[in-house]
Short mmCIF file of C-alpha atoms and ligand atoms in Angstrom, two decimals:
data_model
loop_
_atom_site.label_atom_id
_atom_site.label_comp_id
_atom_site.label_asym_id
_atom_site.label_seq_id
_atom_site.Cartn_x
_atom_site.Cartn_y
_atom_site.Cartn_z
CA UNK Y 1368 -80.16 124.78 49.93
CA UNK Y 1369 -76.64 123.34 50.43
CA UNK Y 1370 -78.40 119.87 50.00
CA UNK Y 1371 -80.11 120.72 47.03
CA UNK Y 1372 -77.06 121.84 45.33
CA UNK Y 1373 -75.30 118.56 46.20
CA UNK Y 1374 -78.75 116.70 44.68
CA UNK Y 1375 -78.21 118.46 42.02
CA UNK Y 1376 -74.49 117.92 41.48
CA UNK Y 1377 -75.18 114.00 41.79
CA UNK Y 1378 -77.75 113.87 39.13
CA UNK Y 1379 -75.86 115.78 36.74
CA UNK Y 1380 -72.46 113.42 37.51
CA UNK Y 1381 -74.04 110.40 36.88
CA UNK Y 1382 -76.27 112.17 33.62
CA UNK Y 1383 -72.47 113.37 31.92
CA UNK Y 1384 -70.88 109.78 33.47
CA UNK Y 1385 -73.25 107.84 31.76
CA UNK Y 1386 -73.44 109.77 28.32
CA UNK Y 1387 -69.51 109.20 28.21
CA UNK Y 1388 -70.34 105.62 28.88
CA UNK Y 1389 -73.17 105.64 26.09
CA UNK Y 1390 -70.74 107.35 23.60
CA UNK Y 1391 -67.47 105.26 24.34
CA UNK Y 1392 -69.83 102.28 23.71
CA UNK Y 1393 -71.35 102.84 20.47
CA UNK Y 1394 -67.78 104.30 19.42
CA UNK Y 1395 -66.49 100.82 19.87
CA UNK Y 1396 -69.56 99.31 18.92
CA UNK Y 1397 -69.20 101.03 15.50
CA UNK Y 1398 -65.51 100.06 15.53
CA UNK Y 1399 -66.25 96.58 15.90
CA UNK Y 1400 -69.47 96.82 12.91
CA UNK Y 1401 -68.48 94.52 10.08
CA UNK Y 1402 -68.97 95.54 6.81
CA UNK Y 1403 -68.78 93.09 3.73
CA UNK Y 1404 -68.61 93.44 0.00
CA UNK Y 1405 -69.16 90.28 -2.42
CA UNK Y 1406 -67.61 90.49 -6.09
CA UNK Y 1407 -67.46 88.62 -8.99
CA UNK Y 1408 -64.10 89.99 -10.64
CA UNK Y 1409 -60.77 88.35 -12.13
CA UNK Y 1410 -62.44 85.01 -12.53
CA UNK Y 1411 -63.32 84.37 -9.20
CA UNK Y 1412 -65.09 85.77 -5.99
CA UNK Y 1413 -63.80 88.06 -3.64
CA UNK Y 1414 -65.20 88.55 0.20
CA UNK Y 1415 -64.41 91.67 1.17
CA UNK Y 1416 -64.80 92.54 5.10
CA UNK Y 1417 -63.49 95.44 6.92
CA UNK Y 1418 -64.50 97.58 10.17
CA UNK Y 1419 -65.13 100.47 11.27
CA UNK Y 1420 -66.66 103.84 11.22
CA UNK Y 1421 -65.38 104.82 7.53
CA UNK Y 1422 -65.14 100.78 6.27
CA UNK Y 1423 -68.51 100.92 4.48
CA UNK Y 1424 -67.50 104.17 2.14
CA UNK Y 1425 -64.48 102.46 1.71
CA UNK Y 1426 -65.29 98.70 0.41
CA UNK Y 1427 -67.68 100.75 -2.53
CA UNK Y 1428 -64.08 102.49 -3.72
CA UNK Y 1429 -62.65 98.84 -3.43
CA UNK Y 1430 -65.02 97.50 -5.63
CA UNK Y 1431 -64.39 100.04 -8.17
CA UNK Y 1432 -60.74 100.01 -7.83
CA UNK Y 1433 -61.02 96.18 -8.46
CA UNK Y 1434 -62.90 96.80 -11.71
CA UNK Y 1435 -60.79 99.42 -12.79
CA UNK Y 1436 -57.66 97.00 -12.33
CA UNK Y 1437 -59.50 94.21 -13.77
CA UNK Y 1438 -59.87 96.76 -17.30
CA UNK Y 1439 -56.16 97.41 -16.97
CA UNK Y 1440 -54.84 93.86 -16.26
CA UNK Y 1441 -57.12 91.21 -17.31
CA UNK Y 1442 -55.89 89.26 -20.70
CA UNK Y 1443 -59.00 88.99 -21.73
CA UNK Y 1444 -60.61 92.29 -21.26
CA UNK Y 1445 -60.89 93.95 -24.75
CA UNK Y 1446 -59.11 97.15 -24.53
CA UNK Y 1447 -56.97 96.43 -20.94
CA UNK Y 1448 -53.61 96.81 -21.13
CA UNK Y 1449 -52.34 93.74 -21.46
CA UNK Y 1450 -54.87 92.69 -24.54
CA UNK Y 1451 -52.66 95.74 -26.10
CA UNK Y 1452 -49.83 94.73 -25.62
CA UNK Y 1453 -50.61 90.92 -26.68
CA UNK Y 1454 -52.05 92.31 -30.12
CA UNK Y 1455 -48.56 93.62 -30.55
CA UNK Y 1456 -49.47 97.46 -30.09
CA UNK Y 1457 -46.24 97.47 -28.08
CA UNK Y 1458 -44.40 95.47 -30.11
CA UNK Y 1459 -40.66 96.61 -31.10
CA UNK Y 1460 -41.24 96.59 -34.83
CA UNK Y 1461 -44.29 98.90 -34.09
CA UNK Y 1462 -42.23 101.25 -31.91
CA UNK Y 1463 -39.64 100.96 -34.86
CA UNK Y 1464 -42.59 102.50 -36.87
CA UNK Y 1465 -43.63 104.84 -34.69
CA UNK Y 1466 -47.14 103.74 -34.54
CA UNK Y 1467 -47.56 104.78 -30.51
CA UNK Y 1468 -48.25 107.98 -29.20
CA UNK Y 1469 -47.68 108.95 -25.57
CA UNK Y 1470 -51.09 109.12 -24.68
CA UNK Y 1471 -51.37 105.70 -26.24
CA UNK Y 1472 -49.40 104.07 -23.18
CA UNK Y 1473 -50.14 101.81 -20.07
CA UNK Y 1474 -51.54 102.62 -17.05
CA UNK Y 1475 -49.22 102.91 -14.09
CA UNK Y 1476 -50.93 100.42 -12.25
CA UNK Y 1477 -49.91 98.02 -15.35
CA UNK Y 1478 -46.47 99.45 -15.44
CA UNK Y 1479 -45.53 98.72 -12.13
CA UNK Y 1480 -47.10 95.03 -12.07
CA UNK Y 1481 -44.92 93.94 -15.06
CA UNK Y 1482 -41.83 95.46 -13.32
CA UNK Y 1483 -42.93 93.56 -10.15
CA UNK Y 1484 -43.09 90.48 -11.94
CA UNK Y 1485 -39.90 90.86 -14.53
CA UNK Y 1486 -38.00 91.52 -11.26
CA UNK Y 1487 -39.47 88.50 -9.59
CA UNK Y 1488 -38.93 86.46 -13.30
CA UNK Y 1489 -35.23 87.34 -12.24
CA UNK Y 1490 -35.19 86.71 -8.84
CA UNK Y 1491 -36.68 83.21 -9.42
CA UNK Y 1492 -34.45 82.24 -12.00
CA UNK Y 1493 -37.09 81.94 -14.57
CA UNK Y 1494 -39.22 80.07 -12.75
CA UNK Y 1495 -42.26 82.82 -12.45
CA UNK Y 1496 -42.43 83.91 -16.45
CA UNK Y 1497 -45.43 86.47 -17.12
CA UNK Y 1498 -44.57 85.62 -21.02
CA UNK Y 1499 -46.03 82.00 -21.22
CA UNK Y 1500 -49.51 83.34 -22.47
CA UNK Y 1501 -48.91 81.48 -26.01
CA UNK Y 1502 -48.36 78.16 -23.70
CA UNK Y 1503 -51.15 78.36 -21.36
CA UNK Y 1504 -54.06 79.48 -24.24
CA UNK Y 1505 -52.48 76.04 -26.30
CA UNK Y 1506 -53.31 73.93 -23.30
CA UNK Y 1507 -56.53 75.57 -23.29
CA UNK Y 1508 -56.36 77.17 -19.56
CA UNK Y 1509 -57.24 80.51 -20.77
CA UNK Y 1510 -60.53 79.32 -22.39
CA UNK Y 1511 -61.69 76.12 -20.78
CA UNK Y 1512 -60.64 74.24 -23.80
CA UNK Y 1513 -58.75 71.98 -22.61
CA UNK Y 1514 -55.64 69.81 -24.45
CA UNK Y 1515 -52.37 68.09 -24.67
CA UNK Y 1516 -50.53 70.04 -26.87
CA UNK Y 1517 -48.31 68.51 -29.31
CA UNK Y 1518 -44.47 68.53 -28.24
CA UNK Y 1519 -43.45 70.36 -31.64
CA UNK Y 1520 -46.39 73.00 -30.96
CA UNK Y 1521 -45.34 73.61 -27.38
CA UNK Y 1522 -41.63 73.63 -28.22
CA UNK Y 1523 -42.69 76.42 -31.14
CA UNK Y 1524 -44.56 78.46 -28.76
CA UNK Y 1525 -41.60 78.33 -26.10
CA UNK Y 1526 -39.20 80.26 -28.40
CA UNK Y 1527 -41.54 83.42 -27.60
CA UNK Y 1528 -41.41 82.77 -23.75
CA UNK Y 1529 -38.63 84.93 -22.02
CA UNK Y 1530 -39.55 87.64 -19.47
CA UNK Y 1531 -35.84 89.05 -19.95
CA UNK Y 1532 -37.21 90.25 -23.09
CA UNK Y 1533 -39.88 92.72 -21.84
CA UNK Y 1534 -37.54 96.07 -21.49
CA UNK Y 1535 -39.26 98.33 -19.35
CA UNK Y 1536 -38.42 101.98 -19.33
CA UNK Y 1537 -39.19 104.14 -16.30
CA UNK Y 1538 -39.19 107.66 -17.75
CA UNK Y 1539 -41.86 107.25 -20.27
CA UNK Y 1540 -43.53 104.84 -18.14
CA UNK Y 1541 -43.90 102.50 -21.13
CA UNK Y 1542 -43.22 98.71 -22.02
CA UNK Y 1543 -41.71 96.90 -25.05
CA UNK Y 1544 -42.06 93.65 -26.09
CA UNK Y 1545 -40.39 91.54 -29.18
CA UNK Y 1546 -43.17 90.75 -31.43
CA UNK Y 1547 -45.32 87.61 -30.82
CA UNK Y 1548 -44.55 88.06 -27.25
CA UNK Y 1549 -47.60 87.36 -25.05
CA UNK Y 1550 -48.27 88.63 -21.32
CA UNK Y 1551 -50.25 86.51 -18.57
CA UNK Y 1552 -50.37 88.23 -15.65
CA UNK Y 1553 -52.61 85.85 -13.68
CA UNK Y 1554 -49.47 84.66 -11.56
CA UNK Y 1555 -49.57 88.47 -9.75
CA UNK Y 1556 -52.88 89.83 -10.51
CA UNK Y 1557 -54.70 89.29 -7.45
CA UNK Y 1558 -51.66 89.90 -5.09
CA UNK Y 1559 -51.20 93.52 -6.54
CA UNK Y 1560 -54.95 94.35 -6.16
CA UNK Y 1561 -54.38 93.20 -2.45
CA UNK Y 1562 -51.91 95.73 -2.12
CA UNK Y 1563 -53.99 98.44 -3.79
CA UNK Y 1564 -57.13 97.46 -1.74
CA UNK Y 1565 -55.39 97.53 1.33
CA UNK Y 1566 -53.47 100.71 0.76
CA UNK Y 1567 -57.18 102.21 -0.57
CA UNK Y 1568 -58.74 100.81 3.02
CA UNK Y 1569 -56.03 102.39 5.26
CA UNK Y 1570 -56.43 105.61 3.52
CA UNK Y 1571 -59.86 105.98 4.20
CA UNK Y 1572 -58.63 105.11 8.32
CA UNK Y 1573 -59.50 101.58 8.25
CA UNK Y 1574 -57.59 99.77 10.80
CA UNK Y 1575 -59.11 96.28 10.58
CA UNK Y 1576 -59.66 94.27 7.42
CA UNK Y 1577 -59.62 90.95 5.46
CA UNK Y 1578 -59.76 90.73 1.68
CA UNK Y 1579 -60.63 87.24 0.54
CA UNK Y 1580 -59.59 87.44 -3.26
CA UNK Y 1581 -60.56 83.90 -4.56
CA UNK Y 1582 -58.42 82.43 -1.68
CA UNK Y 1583 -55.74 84.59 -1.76
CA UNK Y 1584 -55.88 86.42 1.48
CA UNK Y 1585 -54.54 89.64 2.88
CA UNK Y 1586 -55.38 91.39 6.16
CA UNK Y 1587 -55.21 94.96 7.31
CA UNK Y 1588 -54.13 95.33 11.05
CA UNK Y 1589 -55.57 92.83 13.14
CA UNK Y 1590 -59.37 91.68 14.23
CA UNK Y 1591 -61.33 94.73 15.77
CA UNK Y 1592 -60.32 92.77 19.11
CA UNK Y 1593 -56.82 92.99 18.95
CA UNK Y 1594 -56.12 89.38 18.41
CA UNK Y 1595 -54.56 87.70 15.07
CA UNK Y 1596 -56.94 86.68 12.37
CA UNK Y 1597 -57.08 83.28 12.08
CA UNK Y 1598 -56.41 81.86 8.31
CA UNK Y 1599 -56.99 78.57 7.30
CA UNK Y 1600 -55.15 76.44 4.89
CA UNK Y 1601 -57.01 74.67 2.43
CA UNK Y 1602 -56.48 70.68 2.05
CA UNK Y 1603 -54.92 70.59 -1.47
CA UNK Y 1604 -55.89 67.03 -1.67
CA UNK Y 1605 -59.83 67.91 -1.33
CA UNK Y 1606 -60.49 66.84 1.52
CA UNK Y 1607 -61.91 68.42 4.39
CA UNK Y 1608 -59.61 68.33 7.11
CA UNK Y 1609 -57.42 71.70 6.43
CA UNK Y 1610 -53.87 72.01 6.51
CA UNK Y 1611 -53.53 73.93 9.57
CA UNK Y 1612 -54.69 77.68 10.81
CA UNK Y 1613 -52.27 80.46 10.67
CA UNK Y 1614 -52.39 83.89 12.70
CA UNK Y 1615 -51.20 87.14 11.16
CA UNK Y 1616 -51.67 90.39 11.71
CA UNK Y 1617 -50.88 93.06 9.23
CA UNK Y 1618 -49.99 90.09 6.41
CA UNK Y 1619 -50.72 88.37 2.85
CA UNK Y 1620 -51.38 84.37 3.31
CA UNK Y 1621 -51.48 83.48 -0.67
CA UNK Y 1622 -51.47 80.12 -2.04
CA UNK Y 1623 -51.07 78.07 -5.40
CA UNK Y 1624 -51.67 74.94 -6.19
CA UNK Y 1625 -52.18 72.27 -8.97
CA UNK Y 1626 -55.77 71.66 -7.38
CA UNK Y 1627 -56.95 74.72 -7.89
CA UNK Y 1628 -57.26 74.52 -11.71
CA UNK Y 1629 -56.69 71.06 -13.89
CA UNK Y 1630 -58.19 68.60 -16.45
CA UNK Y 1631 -57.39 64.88 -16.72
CA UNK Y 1632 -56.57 63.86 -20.06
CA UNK Y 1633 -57.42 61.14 -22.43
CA UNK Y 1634 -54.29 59.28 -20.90
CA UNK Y 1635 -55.71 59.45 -17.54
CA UNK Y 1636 -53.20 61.56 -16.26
CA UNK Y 1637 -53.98 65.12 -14.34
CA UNK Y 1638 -53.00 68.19 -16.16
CA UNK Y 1639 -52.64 71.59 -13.45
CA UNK Y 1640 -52.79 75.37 -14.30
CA UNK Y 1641 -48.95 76.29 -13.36
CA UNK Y 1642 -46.54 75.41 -16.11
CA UNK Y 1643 -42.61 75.12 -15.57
CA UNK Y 1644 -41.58 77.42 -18.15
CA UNK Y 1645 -38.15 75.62 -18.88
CA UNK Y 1646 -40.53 72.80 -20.39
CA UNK Y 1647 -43.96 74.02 -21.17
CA UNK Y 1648 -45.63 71.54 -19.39
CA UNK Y 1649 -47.45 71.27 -15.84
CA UNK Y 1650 -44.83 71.77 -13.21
CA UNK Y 1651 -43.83 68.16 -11.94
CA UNK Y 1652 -42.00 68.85 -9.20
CA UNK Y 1653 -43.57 67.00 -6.56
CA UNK Y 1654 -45.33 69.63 -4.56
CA UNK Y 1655 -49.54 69.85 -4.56
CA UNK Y 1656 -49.63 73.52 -2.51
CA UNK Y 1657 -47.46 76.10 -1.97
CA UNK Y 1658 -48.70 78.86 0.68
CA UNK Y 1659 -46.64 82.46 1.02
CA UNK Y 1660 -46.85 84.53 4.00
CA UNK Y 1661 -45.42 88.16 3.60
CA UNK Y 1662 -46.06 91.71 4.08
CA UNK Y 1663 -46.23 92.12 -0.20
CA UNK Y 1664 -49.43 90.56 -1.82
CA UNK Y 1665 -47.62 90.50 -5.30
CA UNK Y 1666 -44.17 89.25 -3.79
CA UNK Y 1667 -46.41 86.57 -2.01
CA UNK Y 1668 -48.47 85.95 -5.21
CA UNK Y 1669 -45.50 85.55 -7.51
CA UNK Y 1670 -43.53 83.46 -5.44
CA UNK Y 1671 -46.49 80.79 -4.48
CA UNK Y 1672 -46.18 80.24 -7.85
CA UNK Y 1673 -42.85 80.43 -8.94
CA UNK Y 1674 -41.88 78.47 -5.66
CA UNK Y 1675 -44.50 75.68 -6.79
CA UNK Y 1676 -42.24 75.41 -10.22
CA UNK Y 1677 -39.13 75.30 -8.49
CA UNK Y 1678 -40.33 72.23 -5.97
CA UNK Y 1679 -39.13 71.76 -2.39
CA UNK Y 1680 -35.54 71.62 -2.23
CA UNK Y 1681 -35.28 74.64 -4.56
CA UNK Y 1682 -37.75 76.57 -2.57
CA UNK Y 1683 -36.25 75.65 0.36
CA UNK Y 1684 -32.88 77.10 -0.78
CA UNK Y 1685 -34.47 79.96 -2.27
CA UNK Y 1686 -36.18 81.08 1.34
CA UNK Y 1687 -33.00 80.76 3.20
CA UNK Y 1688 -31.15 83.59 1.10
CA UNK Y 1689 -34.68 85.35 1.05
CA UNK Y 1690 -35.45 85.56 4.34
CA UNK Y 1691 -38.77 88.03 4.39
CA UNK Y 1692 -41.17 85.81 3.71
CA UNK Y 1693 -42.50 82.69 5.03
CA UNK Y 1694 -44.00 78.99 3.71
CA UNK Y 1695 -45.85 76.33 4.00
CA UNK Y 1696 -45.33 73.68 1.24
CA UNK Y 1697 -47.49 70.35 0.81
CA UNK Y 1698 -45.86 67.32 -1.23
CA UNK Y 1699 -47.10 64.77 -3.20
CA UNK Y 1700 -46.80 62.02 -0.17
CA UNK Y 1701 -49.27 64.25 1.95
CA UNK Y 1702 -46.54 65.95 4.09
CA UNK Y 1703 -46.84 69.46 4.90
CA UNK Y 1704 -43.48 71.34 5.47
CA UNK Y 1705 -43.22 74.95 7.07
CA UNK Y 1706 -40.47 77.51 7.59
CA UNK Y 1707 -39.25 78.75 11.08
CA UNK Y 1708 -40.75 81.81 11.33
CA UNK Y 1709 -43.99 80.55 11.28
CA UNK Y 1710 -43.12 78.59 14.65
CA UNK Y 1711 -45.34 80.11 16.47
CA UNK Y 1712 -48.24 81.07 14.43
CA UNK Y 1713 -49.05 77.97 12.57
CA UNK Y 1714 -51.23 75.37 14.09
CA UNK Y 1715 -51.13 71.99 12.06
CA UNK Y 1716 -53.93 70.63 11.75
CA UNK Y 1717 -55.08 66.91 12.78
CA UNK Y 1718 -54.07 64.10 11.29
CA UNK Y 1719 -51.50 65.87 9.21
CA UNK Y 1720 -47.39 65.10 9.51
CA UNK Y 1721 -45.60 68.42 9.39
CA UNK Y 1722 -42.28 68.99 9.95
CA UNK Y 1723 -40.36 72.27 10.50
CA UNK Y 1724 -37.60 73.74 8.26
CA UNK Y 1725 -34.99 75.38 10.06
CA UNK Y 1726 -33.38 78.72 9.17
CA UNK Y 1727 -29.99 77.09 8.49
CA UNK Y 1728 -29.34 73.71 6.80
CA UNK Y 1729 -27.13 72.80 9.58
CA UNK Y 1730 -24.34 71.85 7.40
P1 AMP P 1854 -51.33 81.31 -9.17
O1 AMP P 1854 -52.68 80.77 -8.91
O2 AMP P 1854 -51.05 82.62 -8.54
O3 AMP P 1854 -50.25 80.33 -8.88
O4 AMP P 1854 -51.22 81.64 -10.72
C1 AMP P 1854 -51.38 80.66 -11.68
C2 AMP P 1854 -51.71 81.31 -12.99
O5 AMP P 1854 -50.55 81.98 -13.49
C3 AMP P 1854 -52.08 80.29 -14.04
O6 AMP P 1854 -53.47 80.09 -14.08
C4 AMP P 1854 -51.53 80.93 -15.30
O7 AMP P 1854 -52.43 81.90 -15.80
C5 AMP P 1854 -50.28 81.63 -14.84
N1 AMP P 1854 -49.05 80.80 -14.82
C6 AMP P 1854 -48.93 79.46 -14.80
N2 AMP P 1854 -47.64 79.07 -14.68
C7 AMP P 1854 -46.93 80.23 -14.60
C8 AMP P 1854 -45.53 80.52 -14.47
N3 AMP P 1854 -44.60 79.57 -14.35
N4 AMP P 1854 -45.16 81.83 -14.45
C9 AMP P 1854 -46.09 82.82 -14.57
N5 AMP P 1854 -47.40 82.60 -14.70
C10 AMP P 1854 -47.83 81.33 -14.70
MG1 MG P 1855 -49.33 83.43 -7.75
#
C-alpha cells in the first residue's frame, strides 16, 4: 500500500514538474515571439517589431496612432494641422478678426511638437527653424520639383523665416503665427511619433521593441534576451561598408544627412534636403551625417539636424554644454568622429578612421 502511495506520489511530481516546465517555456517562448508591422506613412517606410504576449494588439494601435499623427502633422495632408496653419487660419491678422473659434484649434499632439521644436529653434541658435517651409517648397523639396532658386527669391522668402515668431500660448493650447509664415515640421516629425509609439507600446506592457521609422530608430527596453540591440550606421557616402554598430538599450539612434535627399543641378553641383536657415541654401558646413543618440526621439530628431547646420566644431561645442545626448558625426574627408559616451558602445566599422571626442577640450 505504502509503495503504491509513493508510486503514486512520483508520477504526480514529475506530471506538476513538468507542466511548470511546459508553461515557463511557452511563457518565454511567447515573450521572445516577434511581431512586425510594415507602413507606408510620412513619406517613407516604417518596420515596426516588438515582443511579447500583448505586442501584436499593440503594433495595430501603432499603426493607427501613426496615421492619426500623420493627419495632424503632415504639411501636406489637406486638413492637418499644420496645412491650417500654413493657409494662414492662425494667422495674427485673422486672430485680430476673430475668425477662430476654440473648437477650431490644434491638436495637442501638434501643440506640443511646435513647442518642442521653437524650444529647440532656441536652444540651437537658429540653426533648427520649423519656419523655412516657403524655402524648402522654392527649391522644390516638398514636391520633387527640383531648382536653384534665384538669390532675390530666396532672400524674399527668408524675411518670413523666424521660429521666434511663432508665440505659443499654453492655456488655450493654441498657436499664432505672423501672416505668410509657413511651418515644416519634417525636422521633428518622426522623432515625436517615436516617442508616442513607444510610450503607446509600454502601455500596453511591452518590454522589448524597435521602431524603424525610415531610418530613424528608437528601441523600447532591450532584445527579448537581455542584450543591447545592435544599430547600424549607414555609410553616408553609399557605400556598403557601414559606419559602425552601436548598442543601446532603452534609446533613440536618429540620423540626418545630405544623402538622404538631394538633386544635382544644371551646374553639376549636389543640392541636399537640410537648409542653413541664416542663408537659405543647403547647409555647407562640411559634414555628410550627423547621428543622435538620446533617450528623446524629437530632441534626437531636431538636433541631427540642427547639429548638421551648425557643422563640427559648433556641434562639438554645443554637446559639451549639453551633455545628455550623444554623436556620431561624418565629414566631408570620410572621417567619422564620436563623443565619449559612446566609448563603449560604438564599434567602428572597417576601414573607417574614427577618432574620439573627449568630454573636455583640454584647454
Ligand atoms: P531630418 O531628416 O530630420 O534632418 O529633417 C530634414 C527635413 O527637415 C528636410 O527634409 C526639411 O523638410 C526640413 N528642414 C531642412 N532644413 C531644416 C532646418 N534647418 N530646420 C528645420 N527643418 C529643416
Ligand atoms: Mg531631424
Amino acid at each position: 500500500m505504502r509503495r503504491r502511495i509513493f508510486a503514486i506520489s512520483v508520477v504526480a511530481v514529475v506530471l506538476l514538474g513538468s507542466t511548470i516546465f511546459l508553461t515557463v517555456m511557452s511563457e518565454q517562448r511567447k515573450a521572445q515571439t516577434a511581431y512586425m508591422k510594415d507602413l507606408f506613412a510620412m513619406d517613407t517606410f516604417f518596420t515596426l517589431q516588438a515582443y511579447g504576449p500583448g505586442a501584436e494588439g499593440a503594433l495595430e494601435l501603432c499603426a493607427r496612432r501613426v496615421q492619426e499623427l500623420e493627419n495632424r502633422l503632415s504639411v501636406t495632408v489637406e486638413g492637418s494641422d499644420i496645412r491650417r496653419i500654413n493657409q494662414g487660419l492662425f494667422s495674427d491678422e485673422e486672430m485680430a478678426d476673430a475668425k477662430i473659434d476654440a473648437d477650431a484649434g490644434i491638436a495637442e499632439d501638434t501643440f506640443l511638437l511646435i513647442k518642442a521644436a521653437r524650444e529647440l529653434g532656441e536652444e540651437t541658435e537658429g540653426a533648427l527653424d520649423i519656419t523655412l517651409y516657403p524655402v524648402l517648397r522654392e527649391w522644390g523639396f516638398t514636391t520633387g520639383d527640383y531648382k536653384v532658386p534665384d538669390e532675390e527669391v530666396l532672400w524674399e522668402l527668408l524675411q518670413k523665416v523666424d521660429y521666434t515668431k511663432i508665440q505659443l500660448d499654453e492655456e488655450r493650447q493654441s498657436v499664432l503665427v505672423p501672416a505668410g509664415t509657413e511651418l515644416d515640421l519634417g525636422a521633428v516629425a518622426k522623432g515625436y511619433t517615436g516617442d508616442c509609439l513607444t510610450e503607446l507600446l509600454k502601455e500596453r506592457g511591452v518590454t522589448s521593441a524597435m521602431l524603424d521609422l525610415g531610418g530613424n530608430i528608437q528601441v523600447l527596453g532591450a532584445k527579448p534576451d537581455g542584450t543591447p540591440w545592435r544599430i547600424a550606421v549607414k555609410d553616408p557616402f553609399g557605400g556598403s561598408k557601414m559606419i559602425g554598430v552601436l548598442e543601446v538599450v532603452d534609446k533613440a539612434v536618429i540620423t540626418s544627412g545630405s544623402y538622404e535627399r538631394y538633386f544635382v543641378g544644371e551646374d553639376g553641383k549636389d543640392y541636399w534636403h537640410i537648409l542653413d536657415p541664416s542663408d537659405g541654401y543647403p547647409a555647407d558646413s562640411g559634414l555628410v551625417s550627423v547621428t543622435v543618440v538620446g533617450e528623446s526621439g524629437v530632441k534626437c530628431d531636431g538636433l541631427s539636424t540642427a547639429l548638421f547646420v551648425m557643422g563640427k566644431d559648433r556641434a562639438v561645442e554645443f554637446w559639451r554644454q549639453h551633455p545628455e545626448f550623444e554623436m556620431i558625426l561624418v565629414t566631408e574627408d570620410g572621417k567619422v568622429y564620436f563623443t565619449q559616451g559612446l566609448e563603449d558602445s560604438f564599434e567602428c566599422g572597417k576601414g573607417w578612421l574614427a577618432e574620439e571626442i573627449p568630454e573636455s577640450s583640454g584647454d
